[in-house]
C-alpha positions as a printed Julia matrix, in Angstrom:
453×3 Matrix{Float64}:
   0.0     0.0     0.0
   1.67    3.21   -1.19
   0.03    5.62    1.25
  -0.97    4.98    4.84
  -4.75    4.85    5.22
  -6.16    5.9     8.58
  -9.28    4.1     9.73
 -11.61    4.55   12.68
 -13.61    1.53   13.85
 -16.55    2.04   16.21
 -17.12   -1.13   18.21
 -14.84   -3.95   19.4
 -17.09   -6.93   18.8
 -16.25   -9.67   16.33
 -16.89   -7.48   13.28
 -14.97   -4.49   14.56
 -12.0    -6.53   15.75
 -11.87   -8.54   12.51
 -11.92   -5.34   10.45
  -9.22   -3.77   12.63
  -6.96   -6.82   12.34
  -7.46   -7.29    8.61
  -6.96   -3.61    7.77
  -3.83   -3.51    9.91
  -2.56   -6.61    8.08
  -3.0    -4.66    4.83
  -1.0    -1.67    6.07
  -3.67    0.64    7.49
  -3.45    2.53   10.75
  -6.51    1.7    12.84
  -8.07    3.25   15.93
 -10.99    1.51   17.66
 -13.54    3.26   19.87
 -15.47    0.91   22.17
 -18.37    1.96   24.4
 -17.66   -0.6    27.12
 -15.22    0.28   29.86
 -13.34   -2.97   29.25
 -13.64   -6.29   27.47
 -14.1    -9.32   29.69
 -14.62  -13.06   29.52
 -18.4   -12.9    29.96
 -20.52  -14.73   27.45
 -21.18  -18.34   26.77
 -20.74  -20.15   23.48
 -20.37  -19.07   19.89
 -19.97  -21.18   16.78
 -16.84  -20.25   14.87
 -17.16  -22.06   11.57
 -14.52  -22.96    9.02
 -15.37  -19.88    6.95
 -14.2   -17.81    9.94
 -11.23  -19.95   11.0
  -9.92  -19.8     7.42
  -9.47  -16.07    8.07
  -8.38  -16.36   11.71
  -5.53  -18.76   10.89
  -3.64  -15.7     9.57
  -3.91  -13.95   12.95
  -0.86  -15.23   14.79
  -1.78  -17.15   17.96
  -5.52  -16.4    17.86
  -6.7   -19.63   16.26
  -4.45  -21.86   18.34
  -5.87  -20.15   21.44
  -9.4   -20.85   20.24
  -8.45  -24.46   19.55
  -7.12  -24.88   23.1
 -10.53  -24.0    24.53
 -12.92  -24.89   21.7
 -15.36  -27.78   21.71
 -15.81  -30.01   18.66
 -18.83  -32.25   19.11
 -18.92  -34.93   16.43
 -22.71  -34.89   16.14
 -25.78  -32.86   16.97
 -28.47  -34.96   18.62
 -31.91  -33.53   17.85
 -34.71  -34.87   20.07
 -38.35  -34.17   20.66
 -39.44  -32.72   23.98
 -39.69  -36.2    25.51
 -36.1   -37.03   24.62
 -36.84  -39.29   21.67
 -33.94  -39.06   19.23
 -35.09  -37.78   15.86
 -31.74  -37.21   14.16
 -28.03  -37.57   14.84
 -26.51  -34.97   12.52
 -22.77  -35.47   11.92
 -20.72  -32.33   12.57
 -17.43  -32.24   10.65
 -14.39  -31.18   12.67
 -13.13  -29.13    9.74
 -13.75  -28.1     6.16
 -10.74  -28.32    3.85
  -8.48  -28.25    6.9
 -10.15  -25.21    8.48
 -11.64  -26.24   11.85
 -15.16  -25.74   13.22
 -15.4   -24.82   16.89
 -17.99  -24.14   19.54
 -16.01  -21.88   21.79
 -16.31  -19.34   24.56
 -17.49  -16.02   23.15
 -15.78  -13.73   25.66
 -12.41  -15.49   25.62
 -12.36  -15.52   21.82
 -13.08  -11.81   21.74
 -10.28  -11.15   24.24
  -7.88  -13.23   22.12
  -8.75  -11.18   19.03
  -8.33   -7.95   21.0
  -4.92   -8.98   22.33
  -3.73   -9.8    18.82
  -5.02   -6.48   17.48
  -3.09   -4.64   20.2
   0.07   -6.61   19.39
  -0.27   -5.5    15.76
  -0.47   -1.84   16.68
  -4.22   -1.19   16.75
  -5.06    1.62   19.18
  -8.1     1.26   21.46
 -10.16    3.85   23.32
 -12.61    2.38   25.85
 -15.59    3.96   27.6
 -16.08    5.86   24.33
 -19.71    6.6    23.58
 -19.73    8.19   20.15
 -22.26   11.02   19.92
 -22.16   11.55   16.16
 -20.48   10.76   12.85
 -19.39   13.16   10.12
 -18.2    12.9     6.55
 -16.48   15.11    4.0
 -15.43   14.49    0.4
 -12.06   13.19    1.54
 -12.56   11.93    5.09
 -14.95   10.74    7.78
 -14.9    10.74   11.53
 -16.63   10.61   14.88
 -17.38   12.99   17.7
 -16.56   11.93   21.24
 -17.07   14.26   24.21
 -17.25   17.2    21.83
 -13.94   16.36   20.14
 -13.66   15.42   16.46
 -11.6    12.41   15.42
 -10.95   12.15   11.69
  -9.74    9.37    9.37
  -9.89    8.38    5.72
 -12.97    6.28    6.47
 -14.99    4.91    9.37
 -16.35    1.44   10.05
 -19.55    1.23   12.1
 -19.36   -2.02   14.07
 -21.6    -0.8    16.86
 -24.01   -3.7    17.06
 -27.72   -4.24   16.71
 -28.5    -0.83   18.27
 -26.14    0.82   15.79
 -26.02    4.6    15.63
 -23.87    4.32   12.52
 -26.7     2.5    10.73
 -29.02    5.43   11.38
 -26.46    7.78    9.85
 -25.96    5.55    6.8
 -29.62    4.82    6.05
 -30.97    8.15    7.34
 -33.71    6.19    9.07
 -34.16    6.07   12.83
 -35.67    2.57   12.93
 -35.05    0.53   16.05
 -34.14   -3.15   16.25
 -37.24   -5.32   16.13
 -38.19   -8.09   18.48
 -37.99  -11.58   17.05
 -40.86  -12.68   19.27
 -38.52  -14.79   21.38
 -35.95  -14.56   24.13
 -33.52  -17.2    25.33
 -32.41  -18.24   28.78
 -28.62  -18.66   28.62
 -26.2   -20.12   31.13
 -22.61  -21.34   31.35
 -21.45  -23.41   34.34
 -19.25  -26.3    35.48
 -19.93  -29.86   34.33
 -19.12  -31.08   37.81
 -22.56  -29.88   38.96
 -24.14  -32.7    36.94
 -22.27  -35.44   38.83
 -24.2   -37.77   41.1
 -27.53  -37.41   39.32
 -28.56  -40.52   37.37
 -30.21  -38.38   34.69
 -27.19  -36.21   34.08
 -24.1   -38.16   35.17
 -23.55  -39.43   31.61
 -23.24  -35.88   30.32
 -20.58  -34.97   32.87
 -18.75  -38.27   32.36
 -18.57  -38.07   28.56
 -15.06  -37.94   27.15
 -16.44  -36.28   24.02
 -18.0   -32.86   23.57
 -21.79  -33.09   23.25
 -24.37  -31.01   21.42
 -27.93  -31.91   22.46
 -31.07  -30.24   21.11
 -34.69  -30.62   22.18
 -37.47  -29.2    19.99
 -41.12  -28.46   20.69
 -43.89  -26.01   19.94
 -42.45  -22.45   19.99
 -39.46  -23.66   22.02
 -36.13  -25.34   21.68
 -33.42  -26.09   24.24
 -29.72  -26.7    23.67
 -26.94  -28.15   25.81
 -23.34  -27.9    24.61
 -20.5   -29.39   26.64
 -16.85  -28.42   26.53
 -14.59  -31.11   27.93
 -11.47  -28.92   27.72
 -13.05  -26.24   29.9
 -15.05  -28.8    31.96
 -18.14  -26.69   31.45
 -21.44  -26.6    29.62
 -23.99  -24.17   28.27
 -27.7   -24.65   28.67
 -30.16  -22.57   26.63
 -33.94  -22.52   26.27
 -35.95  -20.22   24.06
 -39.29  -18.81   25.11
 -41.94  -16.52   23.68
 -41.29  -12.9    24.58
 -43.67   -9.96   24.33
 -41.76   -7.51   26.52
 -40.37   -4.18   25.4
 -37.03   -4.73   27.13
 -33.92   -4.21   25.01
 -31.47   -7.01   24.35
 -28.96   -7.19   27.19
 -26.49   -9.55   28.82
 -27.48   -8.05   32.15
 -31.07   -9.17   32.61
 -31.08  -11.91   35.25
 -33.1   -15.04   34.58
 -34.83  -17.27   37.11
 -34.35  -21.03   37.13
 -38.02  -21.58   37.95
 -39.05  -19.51   34.92
 -36.72  -21.48   32.66
 -38.17  -24.72   34.01
 -41.68  -23.47   33.29
 -40.68  -22.92   29.66
 -40.01  -26.66   29.25
 -42.43  -28.04   31.81
 -43.05  -31.75   31.32
 -40.1   -32.2    28.95
 -37.31  -34.78   29.05
 -36.13  -35.34   32.67
 -32.51  -35.09   31.49
 -33.06  -31.49   30.37
 -35.06  -30.58   33.47
 -32.4   -31.95   35.82
 -29.66  -30.0    34.01
 -31.66  -26.77   34.33
 -32.13  -27.39   38.06
 -28.34  -27.37   38.45
 -27.85  -23.93   36.88
 -26.38  -21.5    39.43
 -28.89  -18.62   39.59
 -26.16  -16.01   39.27
 -25.09  -17.21   35.79
 -28.56  -17.36   34.22
 -29.58  -14.52   31.92
 -32.71  -13.82   29.9
 -31.46  -12.5    26.57
 -33.87  -10.77   24.24
 -33.41  -11.83   20.64
 -33.51   -8.73   18.44
 -32.86   -8.39   14.74
 -33.31   -5.95   11.87
 -34.55   -6.16    8.33
 -31.94   -6.88    5.69
 -30.87   -3.46    4.47
 -29.27   -2.9     1.09
 -27.48    0.28    2.07
 -24.39   -0.39    4.17
 -22.37    2.58    2.9
 -23.05    6.26    3.55
 -23.95    8.68    0.79
 -20.4    10.02    0.71
 -18.96    6.5     0.68
 -16.72    6.81    3.74
 -18.81    5.19    6.49
 -19.37    1.43    6.21
 -21.39   -0.94    8.38
 -20.17   -4.4     9.45
 -21.47   -7.24   11.6
 -24.69   -6.75   13.56
 -24.83   -3.09   12.54
 -25.39   -4.29    8.96
 -26.96   -7.75    9.31
 -27.85   -9.04   12.8
 -28.45  -12.8    12.79
 -30.57  -14.98   15.03
 -28.5   -17.5    16.98
 -30.08  -20.39   15.05
 -28.22  -19.24   11.94
 -25.01  -20.53   13.56
 -23.01  -18.02   11.51
 -23.57  -14.49   12.83
 -20.06  -14.13   14.24
 -18.51  -15.78   11.19
 -20.3   -13.37    8.85
 -18.94  -10.42   10.84
 -15.42  -11.85   10.47
 -16.01  -12.3     6.74
 -16.98   -8.61    6.56
 -13.65   -7.59    8.03
 -11.65   -9.81    5.66
 -13.59   -8.47    2.66
 -12.97   -4.83    3.5
  -9.3    -5.5     4.16
  -8.84   -7.14    0.76
 -10.71   -4.41   -1.13
  -8.76   -1.59    0.51
  -5.59   -3.52   -0.3
  -6.58   -3.66   -3.98
  -7.88   -0.15   -4.27
  -5.56    1.87   -2.04
  -6.33    5.41   -1.01
  -7.36    6.76   -4.41
 -11.04    5.8    -4.34
 -12.07    4.48   -0.94
 -15.81    5.02   -1.58
 -15.6     2.67   -4.57
 -13.91   -0.04   -2.52
 -16.58    0.21    0.2
 -19.43    0.09   -2.31
 -17.88   -3.04   -3.83
 -17.83   -4.49   -0.28
 -21.57   -3.89   -0.02
 -22.13   -5.46   -3.45
 -20.14   -8.59   -2.55
 -21.73   -9.14    0.83
 -25.43   -8.19    0.76
 -27.03  -11.2    -0.94
 -24.97  -13.65    1.1
 -25.82  -12.13    4.47
 -29.47  -11.62    3.55
 -29.65  -15.37    2.97
 -27.76  -16.32    6.14
 -29.97  -13.97    8.18
 -33.05  -15.69    6.8
 -31.45  -19.09    7.41
 -31.56  -18.39   11.16
 -35.3   -17.84   11.08
 -35.85  -20.87    8.84
 -33.98  -23.22   11.18
 -35.85  -21.91   14.2
 -39.16  -22.28   12.35
 -38.4   -25.89   11.4
 -37.74  -26.63   15.06
 -40.64  -24.64   16.54
 -43.35  -25.45   13.97
 -42.37  -29.02   13.23
 -44.42  -30.89   10.65
 -44.19  -34.23   12.43
 -45.57  -36.25    9.52
 -42.96  -34.79    7.21
 -40.2   -35.36    9.78
 -41.25  -38.97   10.24
 -40.5   -39.61    6.57
 -37.5   -37.27    6.32
 -35.84  -36.31    9.64
 -33.0   -34.66    7.67
 -35.26  -31.6     7.4
 -34.31  -30.79   11.0
 -30.6   -30.43   10.25
 -28.69  -27.28   11.04
 -27.6   -26.18    7.54
 -23.85  -26.49    6.96
 -23.59  -26.27    3.16
 -20.35  -25.95    1.21
 -21.28  -22.48   -0.03
 -21.29  -21.36    3.61
 -18.53  -23.36    5.32
 -16.2   -23.51    2.33
 -16.16  -19.77    1.66
 -12.94  -17.77    1.55
 -14.16  -14.18    1.93
 -10.75  -12.61    1.43
 -10.02  -14.48   -1.81
 -13.58  -13.88   -3.03
 -12.99  -10.14   -2.68
  -9.72  -10.29   -4.63
 -11.31  -12.44   -7.34
 -14.5   -10.39   -7.77
 -13.42   -6.78   -7.28
 -13.28   -5.97  -10.99
 -16.64   -7.57  -11.81
 -18.43   -5.8    -8.96
 -16.71   -2.54   -9.85
 -17.89   -2.88  -13.47
 -21.46   -3.3   -12.28
 -21.25   -0.18  -10.12
 -19.84    1.78  -13.04
 -22.65    0.79  -15.38
 -21.28   -2.41  -16.89
 -22.55   -5.98  -16.75
 -24.66   -6.91  -13.7
 -22.66   -8.65  -11.0
 -23.7   -12.2   -10.07
 -22.9   -13.37   -6.56
 -21.21  -16.74   -6.35
 -20.85  -16.89   -2.54
 -24.43  -18.18   -2.31
 -26.01  -21.42   -3.63
 -25.46  -21.79   -7.36
 -29.15  -21.83   -8.21
 -30.24  -19.22   -5.64
 -32.2   -16.21   -6.86
 -32.2   -13.39   -4.35
 -35.63  -12.31   -3.12
 -36.05   -9.34   -0.8
 -37.78  -10.18    2.47
 -38.67   -8.44    5.72
 -39.08   -9.42    9.34
 -42.8    -8.8     8.9
 -42.86  -11.47    6.17
 -41.27  -13.99    8.51
 -43.28  -13.09   11.6
 -46.5   -13.47    9.62
 -45.58  -17.17    9.31
 -44.91  -17.71   13.02
 -47.18  -20.3    14.57
 -47.97  -22.11   11.32
 -46.49  -24.74    9.07
 -45.04  -23.55    5.77
 -44.44  -25.54    2.63
 -40.92  -26.69    1.86
 -40.85  -24.28   -1.08
 -40.96  -21.37    1.39
 -37.52  -22.25    2.77
 -34.69  -20.74    0.73
 -31.84  -22.69    2.38
 -31.72  -26.41    1.74
 -30.56  -28.54    4.65
 -30.91  -32.01    3.22
């Protein structure tokens, strides 16, 4: 890169950290503003798929640190609410040598942060950005009345993104998904001595157990390296409370969500320490086509652009892909036309993330509104989708390979065709309202856009 490019990143989540690392790898000077006073190890489990680890393997010790603590269950056991096994879905340990992990969210974030610091990324914590600004040649943020300026700004400020409001010029709020999830992370040792749960604690292998029922699913994931487990249960939610890690949950309320279900699940829930149980509101936003500001120097990444439901299994990975894509495009384009590079980023990423966002709803709907007759003849319909177009993606290389074609489209040439989605997929715009209108009812298989069998 001939000239140093200065970048401001707002937010130190997975998308912000990935962008900071990737841009620094490509020669940029990056400064990150994070609203939290500090990063910590809070959080439970996140799936880091091969499409993310393919990128992370270039980040020094980060991936090896994830591997030291990551779980790799060899199958997902999907059961009905009584514990009857419906499907044992194999879970590959890797894709083309790039591993798949279920790992601790907070520790992975800290590992990414430590690597970013080692590479020279500057961080400012307790930084609540009050506004963004943009000129023909720069963009920046305002913090405590002071202006900070760079060549461009990345808004990685989450589902409640202020940057998104600036980009779209719409003050829409995140929308409720209709559900919340009880989440917990605690020691496997607590399951010892109970005949219903001893086998979980005693297993030498990592386990991934799912129970499905009407409007509810529950998940247990064990991590033998950390001698711990997570236990989740979704529930209907009509409250107006914002999504937060800090809302305490009650064990008795979680039990009521799955009353009468498999005794194994109930006995695990009874062992959850009350202080580690949270009630996390699941919020999302409509897919939005505009990720880049009018002046082309403010770009959205991660949840600010495309928040995913947890049942997508790829929200964090898509944020990491965003960072790798921007890094590659800035590397190609340099400082001469940053707005073009960022608009190409939007062109390369929108159709893919629109589909993976929808995939989260589709998986949840298959589990919550199960057509039992259909499942009896084809239990594969319950699978968590792990297609090659998703897990085999190389976002960085895709950006290098497709920059010119996307650029030509933006400049009035041939329409660009995305190839980081299923080969026969035709993009169709959709909204949360479209999906929520189908809650509580069966839909035909032709409604689902992501094949899982």
